[in-house]
XYZ file of C-alpha atoms in Angstrom:
701
model
C 106.058 130.193 126.812
C 104.045 129.315 123.691
C 104.858 126.040 122.170
C 105.206 127.594 118.751
C 107.247 130.621 119.666
C 110.481 131.826 118.195
C 113.912 131.196 119.758
C 114.086 134.889 120.404
C 110.942 134.579 122.544
C 112.583 131.755 124.439
C 115.484 134.002 125.287
C 113.205 136.882 126.226
C 111.030 134.731 128.500
C 114.002 133.125 130.124
C 115.619 136.371 130.930
C 112.444 137.335 132.758
C 112.574 134.228 134.903
C 113.178 134.755 138.663
C 116.309 132.724 138.425
C 117.839 135.402 136.208
C 116.689 138.412 138.302
C 119.621 138.221 140.731
C 120.943 141.789 140.387
C 120.843 144.585 142.894
C 122.284 147.999 143.676
C 124.429 150.001 141.407
C 125.693 146.852 139.524
C 122.323 146.001 137.991
C 122.856 147.976 134.795
C 126.289 146.495 134.262
C 125.057 142.973 134.841
C 122.109 143.579 132.488
C 124.628 144.592 129.794
C 126.735 141.524 130.440
C 123.596 139.297 130.281
C 122.569 140.846 126.982
C 126.044 140.294 125.477
C 126.123 136.700 126.753
C 122.719 136.047 125.277
C 123.826 137.275 121.867
C 126.955 135.086 122.191
C 124.734 132.040 122.856
C 122.790 132.581 119.699
C 125.943 133.374 117.674
C 127.474 130.109 118.790
C 124.537 128.202 117.368
C 124.358 129.362 113.754
C 121.958 126.594 112.761
C 119.288 127.570 115.261
C 115.785 127.194 113.959
C 112.262 127.273 115.368
C 112.124 123.624 116.496
C 111.008 122.737 120.026
C 114.401 121.172 120.716
C 116.278 124.310 119.726
C 113.990 126.587 121.841
C 114.499 124.345 124.897
C 118.292 124.371 124.482
C 118.381 128.151 124.079
C 116.286 128.559 127.185
C 118.481 126.263 129.285
C 121.683 127.978 128.110
C 120.254 131.428 128.852
C 119.389 130.266 132.380
C 123.024 129.105 132.841
C 124.301 132.478 131.689
C 121.998 134.246 134.126
C 123.039 132.021 136.982
C 126.724 132.644 136.279
C 126.168 136.386 136.769
C 124.860 136.092 140.372
C 127.149 138.236 142.636
C 129.431 137.035 145.401
C 129.293 138.658 148.871
C 132.225 140.809 147.879
C 130.248 142.220 144.998
C 131.960 140.254 142.162
C 129.849 138.106 139.933
C 130.095 134.459 140.744
C 128.134 131.261 140.336
C 125.491 130.640 142.943
C 126.056 127.181 144.349
C 122.332 126.618 144.664
C 121.628 127.604 141.086
C 124.716 125.832 139.892
C 123.422 122.602 141.103
C 120.042 123.234 139.555
C 120.898 124.683 136.171
C 124.543 123.868 135.227
C 125.248 121.104 132.798
C 128.374 119.188 132.062
C 129.842 120.093 128.698
C 127.929 117.977 126.196
C 126.056 118.177 122.927
C 123.201 119.943 124.754
C 125.274 123.004 125.638
C 124.668 125.881 123.263
C 127.640 127.793 124.612
C 129.905 125.259 122.884
C 130.654 126.097 119.262
C 130.392 122.393 118.259
C 126.949 121.638 116.830
C 125.023 118.587 117.872
C 125.702 115.694 115.502
C 121.988 115.047 115.088
C 121.571 118.567 113.833
C 124.360 118.253 111.225
C 123.041 114.879 110.007
C 119.543 116.173 109.750
C 120.525 119.247 107.638
C 120.068 117.365 104.352
C 116.498 116.510 105.254
C 115.483 119.587 107.150
C 116.856 122.124 104.647
C 117.060 120.224 101.355
C 114.506 117.427 101.710
C 112.174 118.823 99.115
C 115.091 119.549 96.763
C 116.347 115.914 97.068
C 112.900 114.580 96.213
C 112.546 116.945 93.251
C 115.999 116.211 91.797
C 115.527 112.453 92.311
C 112.148 112.614 90.584
C 113.612 114.570 87.686
C 116.477 112.086 87.275
C 113.979 109.229 87.195
C 111.829 110.930 84.549
C 114.958 111.581 82.476
C 115.998 107.913 82.675
C 112.518 106.753 81.651
C 112.348 109.260 78.755
C 115.770 108.243 77.431
C 114.958 104.552 77.756
C 111.572 104.899 76.084
C 113.055 106.892 73.174
C 115.647 104.256 72.502
C 113.612 101.158 73.235
C 110.500 102.304 71.323
C 112.125 104.033 68.428
C 115.181 101.799 67.920
C 115.629 100.218 64.475
C 116.426 96.895 66.105
C 113.465 94.563 66.492
C 111.665 94.381 69.822
C 111.470 90.667 69.359
C 114.804 90.541 71.256
C 112.919 91.732 74.354
C 110.743 89.654 76.564
C 107.108 89.248 75.340
C 105.508 91.540 77.929
C 107.928 94.354 77.247
C 107.597 93.834 73.495
C 103.827 94.180 73.765
C 104.204 97.339 75.776
C 106.469 98.930 73.216
C 104.492 97.665 70.213
C 102.126 100.589 70.067
C 101.025 102.698 67.105
C 102.735 105.823 65.892
C 100.225 108.238 67.457
C 100.443 106.648 70.887
C 104.244 106.501 70.951
C 104.538 110.151 69.969
C 101.975 111.121 72.622
C 103.836 109.148 75.296
C 107.286 110.467 74.399
C 106.047 114.061 74.038
C 104.325 113.859 77.459
C 107.515 112.488 79.091
C 109.617 115.188 77.460
C 107.173 117.940 78.582
C 107.160 116.692 82.228
C 110.957 116.413 82.078
C 111.278 120.019 80.820
C 109.044 121.333 83.683
C 110.906 119.372 86.332
C 114.334 120.293 84.955
C 113.411 124.010 84.973
C 112.183 123.702 88.577
C 115.330 121.992 89.826
C 117.515 124.454 87.966
C 115.753 127.493 89.527
C 115.833 125.837 92.977
C 119.577 125.213 92.574
C 120.264 128.816 91.714
C 118.077 129.921 94.616
C 119.995 127.759 97.053
C 123.318 129.153 95.726
C 122.089 132.759 96.061
C 121.035 132.216 99.707
C 124.279 130.416 100.490
C 126.273 133.312 99.104
C 124.092 135.825 100.985
C 124.694 133.894 104.225
C 128.383 134.671 104.092
C 129.755 137.368 106.396
C 130.086 139.880 103.559
C 126.974 138.704 101.767
C 126.623 138.604 98.004
C 126.735 141.373 95.375
C 123.289 142.647 94.354
C 123.952 142.217 90.639
C 125.139 138.647 91.149
C 122.028 137.909 93.189
C 119.859 139.319 90.351
C 121.587 137.026 87.871
C 120.891 133.996 90.064
C 117.459 134.905 91.291
C 114.515 132.958 89.770
C 112.438 136.169 89.919
C 114.668 137.989 87.433
C 113.269 137.992 83.929
C 115.237 136.557 81.011
C 115.515 140.011 79.481
C 116.862 141.414 82.741
C 119.329 138.556 83.036
C 120.557 139.132 79.449
C 121.008 142.822 80.231
C 123.190 141.838 83.205
C 125.339 139.698 80.915
C 125.927 142.700 78.668
C 126.134 145.364 81.399
C 129.388 147.306 81.838
C 128.603 147.833 85.520
C 128.503 144.108 86.252
C 131.613 142.297 87.350
C 132.780 139.138 85.666
C 131.244 137.042 88.458
C 127.908 138.798 87.995
C 128.062 138.136 84.248
C 129.056 134.484 84.810
C 126.111 133.895 87.145
C 123.673 135.470 84.733
C 125.177 133.680 81.720
C 124.975 130.319 83.433
C 121.328 130.803 84.258
C 120.404 131.821 80.608
C 122.520 129.055 79.045
C 121.149 126.279 81.231
C 117.567 127.426 80.734
C 118.228 127.451 76.993
C 119.712 123.961 77.260
C 116.445 122.657 78.680
C 114.456 124.181 75.805
C 116.908 123.030 73.148
C 116.904 119.434 74.481
C 113.197 119.159 73.939
C 113.569 120.430 70.357
C 116.468 118.192 69.279
C 114.776 115.021 70.497
C 112.212 115.478 67.744
C 114.404 117.325 65.274
C 114.816 114.335 62.933
C 112.124 111.756 62.543
C 111.251 109.255 59.894
C 108.872 106.313 59.501
C 110.267 102.740 59.466
C 108.761 99.334 59.420
C 109.927 96.810 62.082
C 109.262 93.160 62.392
C 108.256 90.991 65.262
C 109.876 87.561 64.762
C 108.168 84.305 65.628
C 110.652 81.746 64.200
C 114.297 81.827 63.197
C 116.111 79.214 61.068
C 119.492 78.774 59.349
C 119.885 79.553 55.657
C 122.357 80.298 52.922
C 121.443 83.503 51.150
C 122.715 86.412 49.110
C 124.614 87.254 45.914
C 128.402 87.024 45.950
C 131.221 87.844 43.540
C 131.216 86.806 39.916
C 133.188 83.599 39.200
C 133.855 83.037 35.522
C 135.164 79.499 36.139
C 131.574 78.363 36.768
C 130.539 79.078 33.125
C 132.049 76.131 31.228
C 130.747 73.523 33.678
C 127.328 75.137 33.792
C 126.986 75.198 29.979
C 128.259 71.673 29.662
C 125.532 70.308 31.905
C 122.968 71.530 29.361
C 124.762 69.732 26.565
C 125.013 66.560 28.619
C 121.249 66.409 28.963
C 120.811 66.613 25.216
C 123.390 64.218 23.766
C 124.043 64.794 20.076
C 122.489 68.290 20.016
C 124.617 70.409 17.745
C 123.608 73.811 19.083
C 124.369 75.533 22.351
C 121.537 75.557 24.831
C 120.095 78.925 25.872
C 117.202 78.155 28.259
C 114.062 80.241 28.112
C 114.448 80.936 31.874
C 117.736 82.669 31.089
C 116.267 84.932 28.411
C 113.279 85.861 30.612
C 115.321 86.529 33.758
C 118.017 88.447 31.864
C 115.429 90.773 30.337
C 114.261 92.299 33.662
C 116.704 91.289 36.347
C 117.530 94.699 37.865
C 113.879 95.789 37.989
C 112.532 92.493 39.248
C 111.584 92.981 42.963
C 112.242 89.302 43.678
C 115.914 89.725 42.935
C 116.980 93.353 43.050
C 116.267 96.690 44.742
C 116.942 100.221 43.452
C 119.563 102.002 45.609
C 121.425 105.276 45.485
C 124.649 105.032 43.473
C 127.834 105.173 45.445
C 129.269 107.893 43.226
C 127.540 109.985 40.593
C 129.212 113.003 39.013
C 127.204 116.161 38.556
C 125.196 116.177 35.345
C 125.386 112.413 34.813
C 122.443 109.990 34.647
C 123.139 107.311 37.287
C 121.241 104.232 38.481
C 122.161 101.871 41.281
C 120.774 98.360 41.933
C 121.398 96.086 44.927
C 121.174 92.431 43.927
C 120.584 90.592 47.258
C 118.729 87.548 45.836
C 115.880 88.056 48.239
C 113.892 85.080 49.566
C 114.015 83.175 46.308
C 117.764 82.565 46.653
C 117.652 81.199 50.178
C 118.280 77.544 50.967
C 116.382 75.649 52.266
C 112.928 76.656 51.129
C 111.117 78.841 53.757
C 108.832 77.071 56.239
C 105.072 77.134 55.625
C 103.940 77.300 59.222
C 102.828 80.505 60.947
C 100.767 81.644 57.939
C 99.578 84.815 59.670
C 103.170 86.126 59.710
C 103.641 87.518 56.196
C 107.347 88.335 55.926
C 110.788 86.770 56.146
C 113.806 88.825 57.307
C 117.288 87.662 56.162
C 120.118 89.034 58.294
C 123.440 90.296 56.905
C 122.946 88.802 53.420
C 125.864 89.224 50.994
C 124.819 91.490 48.132
C 126.190 92.848 44.920
C 125.588 96.498 43.977
C 125.925 97.570 40.320
C 125.990 101.260 39.542
C 125.368 102.375 35.935
C 126.323 105.725 34.434
C 124.586 106.245 31.098
C 126.882 106.775 28.089
C 130.566 106.470 27.604
C 132.761 109.299 28.792
C 136.373 109.670 27.604
C 136.584 106.029 26.583
C 136.508 104.291 23.181
C 136.208 100.714 21.971
C 138.727 98.907 19.824
C 136.579 96.811 17.490
C 139.126 94.049 16.969
C 139.586 93.481 20.706
C 136.475 94.683 22.469
C 133.544 94.006 20.084
C 131.600 91.018 18.776
C 128.976 91.012 16.010
C 125.901 88.713 16.185
C 123.489 88.021 13.388
C 122.326 85.432 10.826
C 122.534 85.159 7.070
C 119.327 86.165 5.303
C 118.134 88.435 8.140
C 118.526 92.154 8.602
C 118.629 91.687 12.390
C 122.069 92.101 13.854
C 123.886 93.804 16.710
C 127.388 94.580 17.752
C 128.222 94.203 21.407
C 131.357 95.813 22.938
C 132.889 95.445 26.446
C 136.141 96.935 27.814
C 137.772 98.272 30.914
C 137.280 102.008 31.528
C 140.310 104.193 31.461
C 138.468 107.234 32.830
C 136.889 105.275 35.728
C 139.492 102.794 37.037
C 137.957 99.506 38.214
C 134.845 100.032 36.076
C 133.736 98.584 32.745
C 132.010 100.227 29.803
C 129.753 98.436 27.376
C 127.449 99.126 24.434
C 125.002 97.578 21.913
C 125.092 99.040 18.385
C 122.289 98.126 15.961
C 123.297 96.666 12.586
C 120.500 98.124 10.420
C 121.530 95.962 7.414
C 122.392 92.895 9.444
C 125.638 90.998 9.752
C 127.908 90.278 6.727
C 130.830 88.135 7.727
C 132.196 89.563 10.890
C 131.103 93.100 10.146
C 128.042 95.139 11.203
C 126.422 96.738 8.181
C 124.447 99.932 8.446
C 123.450 102.778 6.044
C 123.412 105.442 8.657
C 124.878 106.095 12.084
C 123.550 103.095 14.005
C 121.240 103.460 17.034
C 123.121 102.519 20.230
C 122.801 102.121 23.964
C 125.953 102.494 26.073
C 126.859 102.610 29.751
C 129.703 102.542 32.231
C 129.175 100.304 35.241
C 130.893 99.543 38.560
C 130.478 96.556 40.927
C 130.525 96.639 44.715
C 130.324 94.087 47.542
C 127.940 94.830 50.393
C 125.830 93.204 53.150
C 122.270 94.049 54.072
C 119.184 93.102 56.066
C 116.588 91.866 53.551
C 112.850 91.664 54.179
C 110.813 89.704 51.660
C 107.121 88.827 51.370
C 106.217 85.158 51.854
C 103.306 85.452 49.454
C 105.168 86.480 46.278
C 108.881 86.578 47.252
C 109.105 90.318 46.582
C 111.778 92.231 48.463
C 109.903 94.689 50.676
C 112.804 96.567 52.243
C 116.578 96.663 52.520
C 118.169 98.008 55.715
C 121.469 98.023 57.604
C 123.410 98.186 54.335
C 127.129 98.353 55.130
C 129.880 100.385 53.448
C 130.480 99.385 49.768
C 133.764 97.832 48.641
C 134.398 98.092 44.891
C 135.329 94.983 42.951
C 138.130 96.137 40.642
C 139.423 92.759 39.372
C 136.397 91.648 37.383
C 137.023 88.694 35.078
C 136.310 90.463 31.798
C 137.016 87.386 29.654
C 134.593 85.347 31.696
C 131.962 88.104 31.243
C 132.534 88.106 27.474
C 132.000 84.346 27.414
C 128.691 84.698 29.269
C 127.485 87.556 27.054
C 128.423 85.650 23.903
C 126.349 82.716 25.108
C 123.327 85.059 25.593
C 123.637 87.135 22.366
C 124.715 84.440 19.890
C 121.263 83.275 18.825
C 122.588 81.613 15.654
C 124.827 79.363 17.765
C 121.818 78.390 19.855
C 119.733 77.664 16.751
C 117.244 80.376 17.669
C 115.634 82.300 14.795
C 116.660 85.930 14.645
C 113.091 87.244 15.315
C 113.124 85.187 18.589
C 116.485 86.411 19.813
C 117.616 89.055 22.312
C 119.141 90.891 19.353
C 115.737 91.282 17.804
C 114.556 93.501 20.679
C 117.271 96.127 20.163
C 116.861 96.048 16.392
C 113.120 96.893 16.701
C 113.498 99.783 19.179
C 115.864 101.932 17.057
C 113.498 104.923 17.241
C 113.322 104.670 21.012
C 117.086 104.465 21.382
C 117.418 107.784 19.594
C 115.094 109.463 22.137
C 116.572 110.307 25.575
C 113.275 109.742 27.357
C 111.792 106.749 25.534
C 115.065 104.948 25.550
C 114.684 104.282 29.304
C 113.025 100.863 28.771
C 115.679 99.436 26.393
C 118.341 100.931 28.614
C 116.936 99.032 31.630
C 116.850 95.813 29.621
C 120.501 96.326 28.675
C 121.322 96.924 32.347
C 119.589 93.645 33.219
C 121.543 91.742 30.576
C 124.812 93.150 31.847
C 123.905 92.222 35.450
C 122.752 88.675 34.659
C 126.146 86.909 34.577
C 127.129 88.650 37.852
C 123.976 87.273 39.472
C 123.929 83.822 37.769
C 127.546 82.830 38.207
C 128.094 83.565 41.901
C 128.674 80.932 44.601
C 125.060 81.036 45.802
C 123.250 80.569 42.469
C 122.771 77.636 40.146
C 125.644 78.761 37.977
C 127.514 76.916 40.721
C 126.467 73.374 39.826
C 127.385 72.150 43.348
C 124.458 74.066 44.874
C 121.388 72.231 46.158
C 117.879 73.816 46.022
C 116.595 72.420 49.338
C 119.658 71.550 51.422
C 122.418 73.738 52.696
C 125.778 72.730 51.121
C 129.205 73.081 52.641
C 132.109 74.875 51.008
C 130.531 78.273 50.310
C 132.232 81.399 51.589
C 131.467 81.955 55.254
C 129.304 85.075 54.852
C 126.631 83.170 52.889
C 125.661 81.256 56.042
C 123.214 83.382 57.987
C 119.760 83.249 59.545
C 116.268 84.113 58.467
C 113.170 84.865 60.599
C 109.461 84.672 59.998
C 107.848 87.799 61.317
C 105.075 90.378 61.273
C 105.649 94.027 60.326
C 104.473 97.127 62.150
C 105.093 100.853 61.608
C 107.280 102.914 63.938
C 108.959 106.236 64.062
C 112.732 106.635 64.303
C 113.954 109.839 65.962
C 117.271 111.696 65.722
C 118.574 109.859 62.654
C 121.334 112.263 61.673
C 122.481 111.712 58.044
C 124.725 113.742 55.851
C 123.058 115.058 52.671
C 126.177 114.228 50.638
C 126.233 110.505 51.472
C 123.687 107.726 51.063
C 121.486 106.820 54.011
C 122.723 103.215 53.958
C 126.213 104.261 55.019
C 124.800 105.362 58.391
C 122.357 102.476 58.946
C 124.634 100.709 61.427
C 125.742 103.742 63.418
C 125.659 102.816 67.138
C 124.940 106.344 68.266
C 122.306 108.897 67.284
C 123.689 112.451 67.402
C 120.408 114.152 68.215
C 119.615 111.721 71.022
C 123.137 112.058 72.372
C 122.747 115.864 72.343
C 119.426 115.548 74.192
C 121.022 113.350 76.876
C 124.067 115.651 77.185
C 122.001 118.817 77.726
C 119.736 117.158 80.261
C 122.693 115.611 82.054
C 124.361 119.002 82.434
C 121.278 120.424 84.147
C 120.868 117.306 86.367
C 124.611 117.334 87.170
C 124.427 120.955 88.342
C 121.433 120.192 90.584
C 123.173 117.230 92.241
C 126.414 119.188 92.541
C 124.639 122.021 94.399
C 122.964 119.552 96.743
C 126.204 117.715 97.532
C 127.995 121.002 98.073
C 125.270 122.120 100.515
C 125.578 118.808 102.441
C 129.360 119.154 102.704
C 129.585 122.865 103.577
C 126.415 123.049 105.668
C 125.738 126.745 104.942
C 123.688 128.855 107.325
C 120.626 128.977 105.131
C 117.434 130.702 106.213
C 114.124 128.988 105.905
C 113.410 129.301 102.185
C 109.695 129.665 101.556
C 107.670 129.352 98.387
C 107.517 133.141 98.129
C 110.984 134.362 97.081
C 109.945 138.029 96.972
C 108.852 137.854 100.604
C 112.047 136.029 101.556
C 114.152 138.692 99.915
C 112.235 141.621 101.344
C 111.914 140.357 104.928
C 115.024 138.233 105.501
C 117.761 140.336 103.936
C 119.175 143.838 104.184
C 121.255 145.905 101.790
C 124.746 147.018 102.756
C 126.800 149.686 100.987
C 130.109 148.008 100.247
C 131.712 151.344 99.391
C 131.631 152.439 103.064
C 134.355 151.344 105.500
C 133.718 148.009 107.182
C 133.016 147.890 110.912
C 132.420 145.097 113.413
C 128.857 144.967 112.170
C 127.004 146.062 109.044
C 124.797 148.406 110.976
C 126.695 151.514 110.008
C 126.446 150.632 106.290
C 122.789 149.701 105.984
C 120.887 151.239 103.082
C 117.719 152.866 104.284
C 116.984 154.929 101.159
C 115.301 153.350 98.175
C 114.641 154.001 94.461
C 112.056 156.161 92.824
C 109.107 154.357 91.313
C 110.161 155.449 87.839
C 113.643 153.881 88.118
C 114.384 151.643 85.120
C 116.818 148.840 84.462
C 119.916 150.969 83.952
C 119.307 153.058 87.073
C 118.700 149.994 89.105
C 121.962 148.382 87.971
C 123.817 151.642 88.621
C 122.289 151.920 92.113
C 123.052 148.333 93.064
C 126.589 148.315 91.658
C 128.268 148.564 95.108
C 125.417 147.145 97.161
C 125.671 143.783 98.831
C 122.862 141.633 100.180
C 123.252 140.181 103.732
C 120.894 137.813 105.521
C 119.462 139.149 108.753
C 120.441 137.104 111.714
C 117.804 135.454 113.845
C 118.300 137.874 116.681
C 117.868 140.776 114.155
C 114.616 139.289 112.994
C 113.315 139.173 116.605
C 115.703 141.018 118.908
C 115.851 139.818 122.540
C 114.960 142.565 125.037
C 116.772 142.534 128.355
C 114.250 143.395 131.089
C 114.840 145.861 133.865
C 116.844 144.291 136.737
C 114.751 143.671 139.830
C 115.885 143.894 143.431
C 116.770 140.880 145.534
C 113.670 141.411 147.619
C 111.476 141.262 144.532
C 113.189 138.091 143.366
C 112.820 136.528 146.787
C 109.105 137.409 146.773
């Protein structure tokens, strides 16, 4: 017998052995029939038989036992031959193929013998998915890679082109592998269903088969001839294939450039801009008077005038930001006053000169939103307005401040030019005076601030939390601060050198909507100055020290700063609503597009692992699945007409006729509506032929 023969060959050869040829006389035909039936029973009791050497040997030994058991007694009845019994019989054990219990070694080896390649492929795909997901989050995360160890940080610190190439390559490999394991899983399911006694419906098999086109599968989903199981199988295949494709798209659906920072040194600081505190004003102003004993005017330092003229547009102190709320048709501006690097204590270190930036974490910040003009609000002159000017000068202004009735929690303010100067407590003008007015709101926030070490400019603001509006502003304290700034006569400043002079000279600009932008920004800066100056972390608080951290400040002012080096990166799957500012989502722990990518890939991987585990637990009688599914289907299966009555075998219901070459999709589905696919048994693939029975004399010879 050839070493590489089929189990059927083993049976055929064994049945031709002299030990089997024990028949004689008129009983030879009957014994031949019994031998053939017993041989079929041997193979049927070993459903997992394959072409291994061990299996062929066991089949041969069992066939010999069957032949020996048919040797006749002297009275003509079949009986065991004592001589052969001693030579060929075995005690019941795992080597007996007549027993229906499979050898344990065969059951345990099923996972490797039948699904070894599938296990390796699914494991590889799972590993590629884990690497892709990790790389996407580790490389594209907004958090700094400085939190990682140095070698890993260097590996992830690659340029934009390289990171995109790596991630795109990983995603492409993952898509190919995921498609492969999905098709292999459906292929295993189709063969397991076909291995059942009644096989599998042809339309269901077409829905599962990897050889069916997407168009054909979609037609099965919509076909009226298909059962719900057929539609479910086809739908599952289409949906899961689509999930693999969609997962590759959503991973890159939202991308944006960001700048991250590699930190080299971290130190403790106080930083930020807190809430306005009007109680600081008297003590702050008194310290100026104490340094100039006998001076009869109030002191308005030059630094105050300069800073107050451009505070909101000065990149050392403030950053433009989207307003929290802006009604349609209104002109709105938002500014985040974080203080930047210049308001940190102590002064930043001077070492590590090659690292150009300082990042300040979770710094308290004040956001001021301005809406140009006054809407549905009016001033009461006697309560809300103050007039500033000097005798003998035409320069004069009227400043008004009040709480807004139309926007609760907000304030509205305005400067009106006195074209004829101040007379008593009245603003004189020949015509309708030029004016600049606004309504403003104040919010508390926290943010990650990045500032340049070279010029203190704020480079970026990130991780801005949800705004909380300050509705209890000390309006009397604010009026005191604005009076100190506008009352140039009380400070002994000539009218042409005062803040009022600027607004008096830009009357033409104030009457033009476009050219009034500059004076409007200066007015915004003046309104913001007291909120910035008289907060716990500025020198309006006379207890503050420039170089040493002081105790007693609100807890959120104590934070950390880091010296670092910036590099460009890409952030993927940042899902932001168009109706809300980006900053509201800066601290979101999850990224919807990345989560969707992981979910879709996990579904495909979960199905593949589920099919494998199901195969290990049920141990289906799968044929040898080759790399050529068309050949497997054509040579290892047969079609059975399910509309015919069932018999002990499918032989009476086999379909021998085929389809015309011109048959299209509809005709094929109609033809296969009642057809089931059954796997050919191993004895059908190579039937065992029972040889002619020889006489005893021939056997003896």
